[in-house]
Amino acid sequence: MQEQIQKILKHNQLSVTGGRTKILELFLAQDDALAHADIERKTGEKFDRVTVYRTLQTFLEKGIIHSIPTSDNSVKYALCKDNCSEGHHHDHHVHFMCSVCGKTLCIDEVSVPVVNLPEGYKVEQIQMIVTGVCKDCA
Amino acid sequence: MQEQIQKILKHNQLSVTGGRTKILELFLAQDDALAHADIERKTGEKFDRVTVYRTLQTFLEKGIIHSIPTSDNSVKYALCKDNCSEGHHHDHHVHFMCSVCGKTLCIDEVSVPVVNLPEGYKVEQIQMIVTGVCKDCA
DNA sequence: TAAAACTTGCAACTCTGTTGCAAGTTCTTG
DNA sequence: CAAGAACTTGCAACAGAGTTGCAAGTTTTA
């Protein structure tokens, strides 16, 4: 695990530091998306709030994680199962939010259906947010 | 217009007040979604920030407007073209955000395609956020 | 029209996110 | 592997978004 983390960071030309390692470790160990507050809690408040913000910002820029617009307008971040560091652009994504447990999951198995917009609209990115009840809460 | 506004408010058991009338008027006159800040600006800062928040909250609860999750995680509100006050639940929605002019539009003409989620997931609501270039900016 | 019910504005506060800067850590390269 | 360059962190201070309690004001009801 530590080795994989180092590899990802180096691959993205980032110095290997305690904060980055810990936060990346969290994402790797997690199957659902994390909000900023989750990260602070899970790191045991060992890192400054600012460090967490900056780390997330950096990971976003490098494409290690991506942000998810949720239907309650809070911000969540997730690592994708397929390798985000390989330049996959997340242009088309399905996310699932469980209304019972609150978990937010990337649904990689499903491809985003094609939408036919009215004449004159150019599509760059499609995000789909499906709200409902997840496998575990059903 | 004033008559229509009164009708909508009364229909939802809300007192007809200056703030509510003005804000509803804004939504009726607008074809794209509004953020809280847009509303404050467009009302000429005539109403307290708190009043605007509370009015939006009330309109949301009554189903007069709905909130839109945007891909930059800001909050926007919109009235739908078909009558939201008639109990239409906004379960399936397509929203378009223009990356040039920033406008957020409800695309009512397009229905949300069916997604087949993995076994065990129950769908309640589907929101689709399409980012791209709108008709006017193309 | 008067009382009841609701809405508004104010002040004060919390929570989220950002910036500048000095101190500390990591990386580079001889 | 040591020393300097480059980058990262924590702190303090701040800006903005959103919330709450409460008293004063407005709207509704009867």
CSV table of C-alpha atoms (C1' of nucleotides) in Angstrom, one decimal:
chain,number,residue,atom,x,y,z
A,1,MET,CA,0.0,0.0,0.0
A,2,GLN,CA,2.7,2.5,1.0
A,3,GLU,CA,4.5,1.6,-2.1
A,4,GLN,CA,1.5,2.2,-4.3
A,5,ILE,CA,1.0,5.6,-2.7
A,6,GLN,CA,4.6,6.6,-3.3
A,7,LYS,CA,4.3,5.5,-6.8
A,8,ILE,CA,1.1,7.6,-7.4
A,9,LEU,CA,2.6,10.7,-5.8
A,10,LYS,CA,5.9,10.5,-7.7
A,11,HIS,CA,4.1,9.8,-10.9
A,12,ASN,CA,2.4,13.1,-10.4
A,13,GLN,CA,5.5,15.0,-9.5
A,14,LEU,CA,4.5,15.5,-5.9
A,15,SER,CA,6.7,15.3,-2.9
A,16,VAL,CA,5.9,12.4,-0.6
A,17,THR,CA,4.8,14.0,2.6
A,18,GLY,CA,3.0,12.8,5.7
A,19,GLY,CA,-0.3,14.5,4.9
A,20,ARG,CA,-0.5,13.5,1.3
A,21,THR,CA,0.4,9.9,2.1
A,22,LYS,CA,-2.2,9.7,4.8
A,23,ILE,CA,-5.0,11.3,2.8
A,24,LEU,CA,-4.3,9.2,-0.3
A,25,GLU,CA,-4.3,6.1,2.0
A,26,LEU,CA,-7.7,7.1,3.2
A,27,PHE,CA,-9.1,7.3,-0.3
A,28,LEU,CA,-7.5,3.9,-1.3
A,29,ALA,CA,-9.1,2.3,1.7
A,30,GLN,CA,-12.5,3.7,1.1
A,31,ASP,CA,-15.1,2.6,-1.3
A,32,ASP,CA,-17.3,5.7,-1.2
A,33,ALA,CA,-16.7,9.4,-1.6
A,34,LEU,CA,-15.3,11.5,1.1
A,35,ALA,CA,-16.2,15.1,2.1
A,36,HIS,CA,-13.6,17.4,3.5
A,37,ALA,CA,-15.0,17.0,7.0
A,38,ASP,CA,-14.8,13.2,6.7
A,39,ILE,CA,-11.1,13.5,5.9
A,40,GLU,CA,-10.4,15.7,8.9
A,41,ARG,CA,-12.2,13.3,11.2
A,42,LYS,CA,-10.5,10.2,9.8
A,43,THR,CA,-7.0,11.6,10.0
A,44,GLY,CA,-7.7,12.3,13.7
A,45,GLU,CA,-7.3,16.0,13.1
A,46,LYS,CA,-3.6,15.4,12.8
A,47,PHE,CA,-3.3,17.9,10.0
A,48,ASP,CA,-4.3,21.5,9.7
A,49,ARG,CA,-7.6,22.2,8.0
A,50,VAL,CA,-5.6,24.3,5.4
A,51,THR,CA,-3.3,21.4,4.6
A,52,VAL,CA,-6.3,19.1,3.9
A,53,TYR,CA,-7.8,21.8,1.6
A,54,ARG,CA,-4.5,22.3,-0.2
A,55,THR,CA,-3.9,18.5,-0.5
A,56,LEU,CA,-7.4,18.0,-2.0
A,57,GLN,CA,-6.8,20.9,-4.4
A,58,THR,CA,-3.5,19.4,-5.5
A,59,PHE,CA,-5.0,16.0,-6.0
A,60,LEU,CA,-7.8,17.5,-8.0
A,61,GLU,CA,-5.4,19.4,-10.3
A,62,LYS,CA,-3.3,16.3,-10.9
A,63,GLY,CA,-6.4,14.2,-11.6
A,64,ILE,CA,-5.8,11.8,-8.7
A,65,ILE,CA,-9.3,12.5,-7.3
A,66,HIS,CA,-12.4,14.2,-8.8
A,67,SER,CA,-15.1,16.1,-7.1
A,68,ILE,CA,-18.7,15.0,-7.1
A,69,PRO,CA,-21.7,17.4,-7.3
A,70,THR,CA,-24.2,16.0,-4.9
A,71,SER,CA,-27.9,16.6,-4.8
A,72,ASP,CA,-27.7,18.3,-1.5
A,73,ASN,CA,-25.0,20.6,-2.8
A,74,SER,CA,-22.2,19.5,-0.5
A,75,VAL,CA,-18.8,18.7,-2.0
A,76,LYS,CA,-17.4,15.2,-2.0
A,77,TYR,CA,-14.3,13.7,-3.5
A,78,ALA,CA,-13.5,10.3,-4.8
A,79,LEU,CA,-10.7,8.3,-6.3
A,80,CYS,CA,-12.0,6.2,-9.2
A,81,LYS,CA,-11.5,2.5,-9.3
A,82,ASP,CA,-10.0,2.6,-12.7
A,83,ASN,CA,-6.7,4.5,-12.5
A,84,CYS,CA,-7.3,8.2,-12.3
A,85,SER,CA,-3.6,9.0,-12.5
A,86,GLU,CA,-3.5,7.7,-16.0
A,87,GLY,CA,-5.2,10.7,-17.5
A,88,HIS,CA,-8.8,9.5,-17.5
A,89,HIS,CA,-10.8,12.6,-17.7
A,90,HIS,CA,-14.1,11.8,-15.9
A,91,ASP,CA,-16.1,13.4,-18.6
A,92,HIS,CA,-19.0,11.0,-18.2
A,93,HIS,CA,-19.8,9.7,-14.8
A,94,VAL,CA,-22.6,8.1,-12.8
A,95,HIS,CA,-22.7,8.7,-9.0
A,96,PHE,CA,-25.1,7.2,-6.6
A,97,MET,CA,-26.1,8.7,-3.3
A,98,CYS,CA,-27.9,6.6,-0.8
A,99,SER,CA,-30.7,8.5,0.9
A,100,VAL,CA,-30.5,6.1,3.9
A,101,CYS,CA,-26.8,5.9,4.8
A,102,GLY,CA,-25.6,8.9,2.9
A,103,LYS,CA,-22.8,7.1,1.1
A,104,THR,CA,-21.8,8.4,-2.3
A,105,LEU,CA,-20.5,5.8,-4.7
A,106,CYS,CA,-19.0,6.0,-8.2
A,107,ILE,CA,-20.9,3.6,-10.3
A,108,ASP,CA,-18.2,2.5,-12.8
A,109,GLU,CA,-20.1,-0.4,-14.2
A,110,VAL,CA,-22.7,1.7,-15.9
A,111,SER,CA,-22.0,4.0,-18.7
A,112,VAL,CA,-23.7,7.4,-19.0
A,113,PRO,CA,-26.5,7.2,-21.5
A,114,VAL,CA,-26.5,9.5,-24.5
A,115,VAL,CA,-28.8,12.5,-24.2
A,116,ASN,CA,-30.0,14.3,-27.2
A,117,LEU,CA,-30.0,18.0,-26.4
A,118,PRO,CA,-31.9,20.5,-28.5
A,119,GLU,CA,-30.3,21.9,-31.7
A,120,GLY,CA,-27.3,24.1,-31.0
A,121,TYR,CA,-26.1,22.8,-27.7
A,122,LYS,CA,-22.6,21.3,-27.5
A,123,VAL,CA,-21.9,18.7,-24.8
A,124,GLU,CA,-18.6,18.6,-23.0
A,125,GLN,CA,-19.3,16.7,-19.9
A,126,ILE,CA,-22.2,14.7,-18.4
A,127,GLN,CA,-22.6,14.0,-14.7
A,128,MET,CA,-25.4,11.9,-13.5
A,129,ILE,CA,-26.5,11.9,-9.9
A,130,VAL,CA,-28.7,9.0,-9.0
A,131,THR,CA,-30.4,9.2,-5.5
A,132,GLY,CA,-31.9,6.2,-4.0
A,133,VAL,CA,-31.3,3.3,-1.7
A,134,CYS,CA,-28.0,1.3,-2.0
A,135,LYS,CA,-27.4,-2.4,-2.0
A,136,ASP,CA,-26.6,-2.5,1.7
A,137,CYS,CA,-29.5,-0.4,2.9
A,138,ALA,CA,-32.2,-2.1,0.8
B,1,MET,CA,-48.0,38.9,-13.5
B,2,GLN,CA,-48.8,40.2,-10.0
B,3,GLU,CA,-52.0,38.2,-10.2
B,4,GLN,CA,-50.2,35.0,-11.1
B,5,ILE,CA,-47.7,35.6,-8.3
B,6,GLN,CA,-50.5,36.1,-5.7
B,7,LYS,CA,-52.2,32.9,-7.0
B,8,ILE,CA,-49.0,30.9,-6.6
B,9,LEU,CA,-48.4,32.1,-3.1
B,10,LYS,CA,-51.9,31.7,-1.9
B,11,HIS,CA,-52.1,28.3,-3.4
B,12,ASN,CA,-49.1,27.3,-1.2
B,13,GLN,CA,-50.6,28.9,1.9
B,14,LEU,CA,-48.0,31.6,2.1
B,15,SER,CA,-48.7,35.2,3.0
B,16,VAL,CA,-48.3,37.6,0.2
B,17,THR,CA,-45.4,39.9,1.2
B,18,GLY,CA,-43.1,42.2,-0.6
B,19,GLY,CA,-40.0,40.0,-0.5
B,20,ARG,CA,-41.8,36.9,-1.7
B,21,THR,CA,-43.6,38.7,-4.5
B,22,LYS,CA,-40.3,40.3,-5.7
B,23,ILE,CA,-38.3,37.1,-5.6
B,24,LEU,CA,-41.0,35.0,-7.3
B,25,GLU,CA,-41.3,37.8,-9.9
B,26,LEU,CA,-37.5,37.4,-10.6
B,27,PHE,CA,-37.9,33.7,-11.1
B,28,LEU,CA,-40.8,34.1,-13.5
B,29,ALA,CA,-39.0,36.7,-15.5
B,30,GLN,CA,-35.8,34.6,-15.8
B,31,ASP,CA,-35.2,31.7,-18.1
B,32,ASP,CA,-32.1,30.4,-16.3
B,33,ALA,CA,-31.3,29.4,-12.8
B,34,LEU,CA,-30.5,31.9,-10.1
B,35,ALA,CA,-27.9,31.7,-7.3
B,36,HIS,CA,-28.6,33.4,-3.9
B,37,ALA,CA,-26.1,36.1,-4.8
B,38,ASP,CA,-27.9,36.8,-8.1
B,39,ILE,CA,-31.1,37.3,-6.3
B,40,GLU,CA,-29.6,39.7,-3.8
B,41,ARG,CA,-28.1,41.7,-6.7
B,42,LYS,CA,-31.3,41.7,-8.8
B,43,THR,CA,-33.5,42.9,-5.9
B,44,GLY,CA,-31.1,45.8,-5.5
B,45,GLU,CA,-30.2,44.6,-2.0
B,46,LYS,CA,-33.6,45.8,-0.9
B,47,PHE,CA,-34.1,42.8,1.3
B,48,ASP,CA,-32.0,41.4,4.1
B,49,ARG,CA,-29.8,38.5,3.3
B,50,VAL,CA,-31.6,36.4,5.8
B,51,THR,CA,-34.9,37.1,4.2
B,52,VAL,CA,-33.7,35.9,0.9
B,53,TYR,CA,-32.4,32.7,2.5
B,54,ARG,CA,-35.6,32.1,4.3
B,55,THR,CA,-37.7,32.9,1.2
B,56,LEU,CA,-35.7,30.4,-0.9
B,57,GLN,CA,-36.0,27.8,1.9
B,58,THR,CA,-39.8,28.3,2.0
B,59,PHE,CA,-40.2,28.1,-1.8
B,60,LEU,CA,-38.1,24.9,-1.8
B,61,GLU,CA,-40.2,23.3,0.8
B,62,LYS,CA,-43.4,24.2,-1.0
B,63,GLY,CA,-42.0,22.9,-4.3
B,64,ILE,CA,-42.2,26.3,-6.0
B,65,ILE,CA,-38.6,26.2,-6.9
B,66,HIS,CA,-36.0,23.4,-6.9
B,67,SER,CA,-32.2,23.4,-6.3
B,68,ILE,CA,-29.8,22.4,-8.9
B,69,PRO,CA,-26.5,20.6,-8.1
B,70,THR,CA,-23.9,22.3,-10.4
B,71,SER,CA,-20.7,20.8,-11.5
B,72,ASP,CA,-18.7,23.5,-9.7
B,73,ASN,CA,-20.6,22.8,-6.5
B,74,SER,CA,-22.4,26.1,-6.2
B,75,VAL,CA,-26.1,26.2,-5.4
B,76,LYS,CA,-28.6,27.4,-7.9
B,77,TYR,CA,-32.4,27.6,-7.8
B,78,ALA,CA,-34.9,27.4,-10.6
B,79,LEU,CA,-38.6,27.5,-11.3
B,80,CYS,CA,-39.6,24.9,-13.9
B,81,LYS,CA,-41.4,25.9,-17.0
B,82,ASP,CA,-44.1,23.4,-16.3
B,83,ASN,CA,-45.9,24.4,-13.2
B,84,CYS,CA,-43.9,23.4,-10.1
B,85,SER,CA,-46.7,24.4,-7.8
B,86,GLU,CA,-48.9,21.7,-9.2
B,87,GLY,CA,-47.0,19.0,-7.3
B,88,HIS,CA,-44.6,17.9,-10.0
B,89,HIS,CA,-41.7,16.3,-8.1
B,90,HIS,CA,-38.6,16.9,-10.2
B,91,ASP,CA,-37.6,13.3,-9.9
B,92,HIS,CA,-35.9,13.2,-13.2
B,93,HIS,CA,-34.2,16.3,-14.5
B,94,VAL,CA,-31.7,17.5,-17.1
B,95,HIS,CA,-29.8,20.6,-16.4
B,96,PHE,CA,-27.4,22.3,-18.7
B,97,MET,CA,-24.6,24.6,-17.6
B,98,CYS,CA,-22.9,26.7,-20.2
B,99,SER,CA,-19.1,26.8,-19.7
B,100,VAL,CA,-18.9,30.1,-21.6
B,101,CYS,CA,-21.6,32.3,-20.2
B,102,GLY,CA,-22.3,30.4,-17.0
B,103,LYS,CA,-26.0,30.1,-17.5
B,104,THR,CA,-27.8,27.2,-16.0
B,105,LEU,CA,-30.9,26.0,-17.8
B,106,CYS,CA,-33.5,23.4,-17.2
B,107,ILE,CA,-33.8,21.3,-20.3
B,108,ASP,CA,-37.4,20.2,-20.2
B,109,GLU,CA,-37.6,19.0,-23.7
B,110,VAL,CA,-35.3,16.1,-23.1
B,111,SER,CA,-36.3,13.2,-20.9
B,112,VAL,CA,-33.7,11.6,-18.6
B,113,PRO,CA,-32.6,8.3,-20.1
B,114,VAL,CA,-33.1,5.1,-18.1
B,115,VAL,CA,-30.0,3.9,-16.3
B,116,ASN,CA,-29.6,0.3,-15.3
B,117,LEU,CA,-27.9,0.2,-12.0
B,118,PRO,CA,-26.3,-3.0,-10.6
B,119,GLU,CA,-28.5,-5.5,-8.8
B,120,GLY,CA,-29.9,-4.2,-5.5
B,121,TYR,CA,-29.9,-0.5,-6.0
B,122,LYS,CA,-33.3,1.3,-5.8
B,123,VAL,CA,-33.6,4.6,-7.8
B,124,GLU,CA,-35.6,7.5,-6.4
B,125,GLN,CA,-34.3,10.5,-8.3
B,126,ILE,CA,-32.0,11.1,-11.2
B,127,GLN,CA,-30.4,14.4,-11.9
B,128,MET,CA,-28.3,14.9,-14.9
B,129,ILE,CA,-25.9,17.8,-15.3
B,130,VAL,CA,-24.7,18.4,-18.8
B,131,THR,CA,-21.8,20.9,-19.1
B,132,GLY,CA,-21.0,22.4,-22.5
B,133,VAL,CA,-21.7,25.4,-24.7
B,134,CYS,CA,-25.2,26.7,-25.1
B,135,LYS,CA,-27.2,27.8,-28.1
B,136,ASP,CA,-26.3,31.4,-27.7
B,137,CYS,CA,-22.6,31.0,-27.1
B,138,ALA,CA,-21.9,28.5,-29.8
C,1,DT,C1',-60.5,46.5,13.3
C,2,DA,C1',-58.2,43.9,16.7
C,3,DA,C1',-56.0,39.9,17.9
C,4,DA,C1',-53.5,36.0,16.2
C,5,DA,C1',-50.3,34.2,13.1
C,6,DC,C1',-46.7,34.9,10.4
C,7,DT,C1',-42.6,37.5,8.3
C,8,DT,C1',-38.8,40.6,8.5
C,9,DG,C1',-34.4,42.8,9.9
C,10,DC,C1',-30.8,42.9,13.1
C,11,DA,C1',-27.0,41.1,15.7
C,12,DA,C1',-24.4,37.5,16.6
C,13,DC,C1',-22.7,33.3,15.4
C,14,DT,C1',-20.9,28.9,13.0
C,15,DC,C1',-19.0,26.6,9.2
C,16,DT,C1',-16.4,26.4,4.9
C,17,DG,C1',-12.8,27.8,2.3
C,18,DT,C1',-8.8,31.1,1.2
C,19,DT,C1',-4.4,33.9,1.6
C,20,DG,C1',0.3,35.5,3.2
C,21,DC,C1',4.0,34.3,5.5
C,22,DA,C1',7.5,32.1,8.4
C,23,DA,C1',9.2,27.7,9.8
C,24,DG,C1',9.8,23.0,8.6
C,25,DT,C1',10.4,19.1,5.4
C,26,DT,C1',11.6,16.9,1.1
C,27,DC,C1',14.2,16.8,-3.0
C,28,DT,C1',18.3,17.6,-5.9
C,29,DT,C1',22.8,17.4,-7.1
C,30,DG,C1',27.7,17.7,-6.4
D,1,DC,C1',25.5,12.4,2.4
D,2,DA,C1',25.5,17.4,3.1
D,3,DA,C1',23.9,21.9,1.7
D,4,DG,C1',21.0,24.7,-0.7
D,5,DA,C1',16.9,25.1,-3.6
D,6,DA,C1',12.2,24.0,-3.9
D,7,DC,C1',8.3,22.7,-2.0
D,8,DT,C1',4.9,21.9,2.0
D,9,DT,C1',3.0,22.9,6.3
D,10,DG,C1',0.8,25.4,10.2
D,11,DC,C1',-0.6,29.6,12.0
D,12,DA,C1',-3.2,33.7,12.0
D,13,DA,C1',-6.2,36.4,9.9
D,14,DC,C1',-9.7,36.9,6.9
D,15,DA,C1',-13.9,36.5,3.5
D,16,DG,C1',-18.2,34.5,2.3
D,17,DA,C1',-22.2,31.5,3.0
D,18,DG,C1',-25.6,30.1,5.7
D,19,DT,C1',-28.2,29.8,10.4
D,20,DT,C1',-30.5,31.2,14.9
D,21,DG,C1',-33.0,34.0,18.4
D,22,DC,C1',-35.5,37.7,19.2
D,23,DA,C1',-38.1,42.0,18.9
D,24,DA,C1',-40.6,44.8,15.8
D,25,DG,C1',-43.4,45.0,11.8
D,26,DT,C1',-46.9,43.2,8.4
D,27,DT,C1',-50.5,40.2,6.8
D,28,DT,C1',-54.3,37.4,7.7
D,29,DT,C1',-58.5,35.9,10.0
D,30,DA,C1',-62.7,36.4,12.0
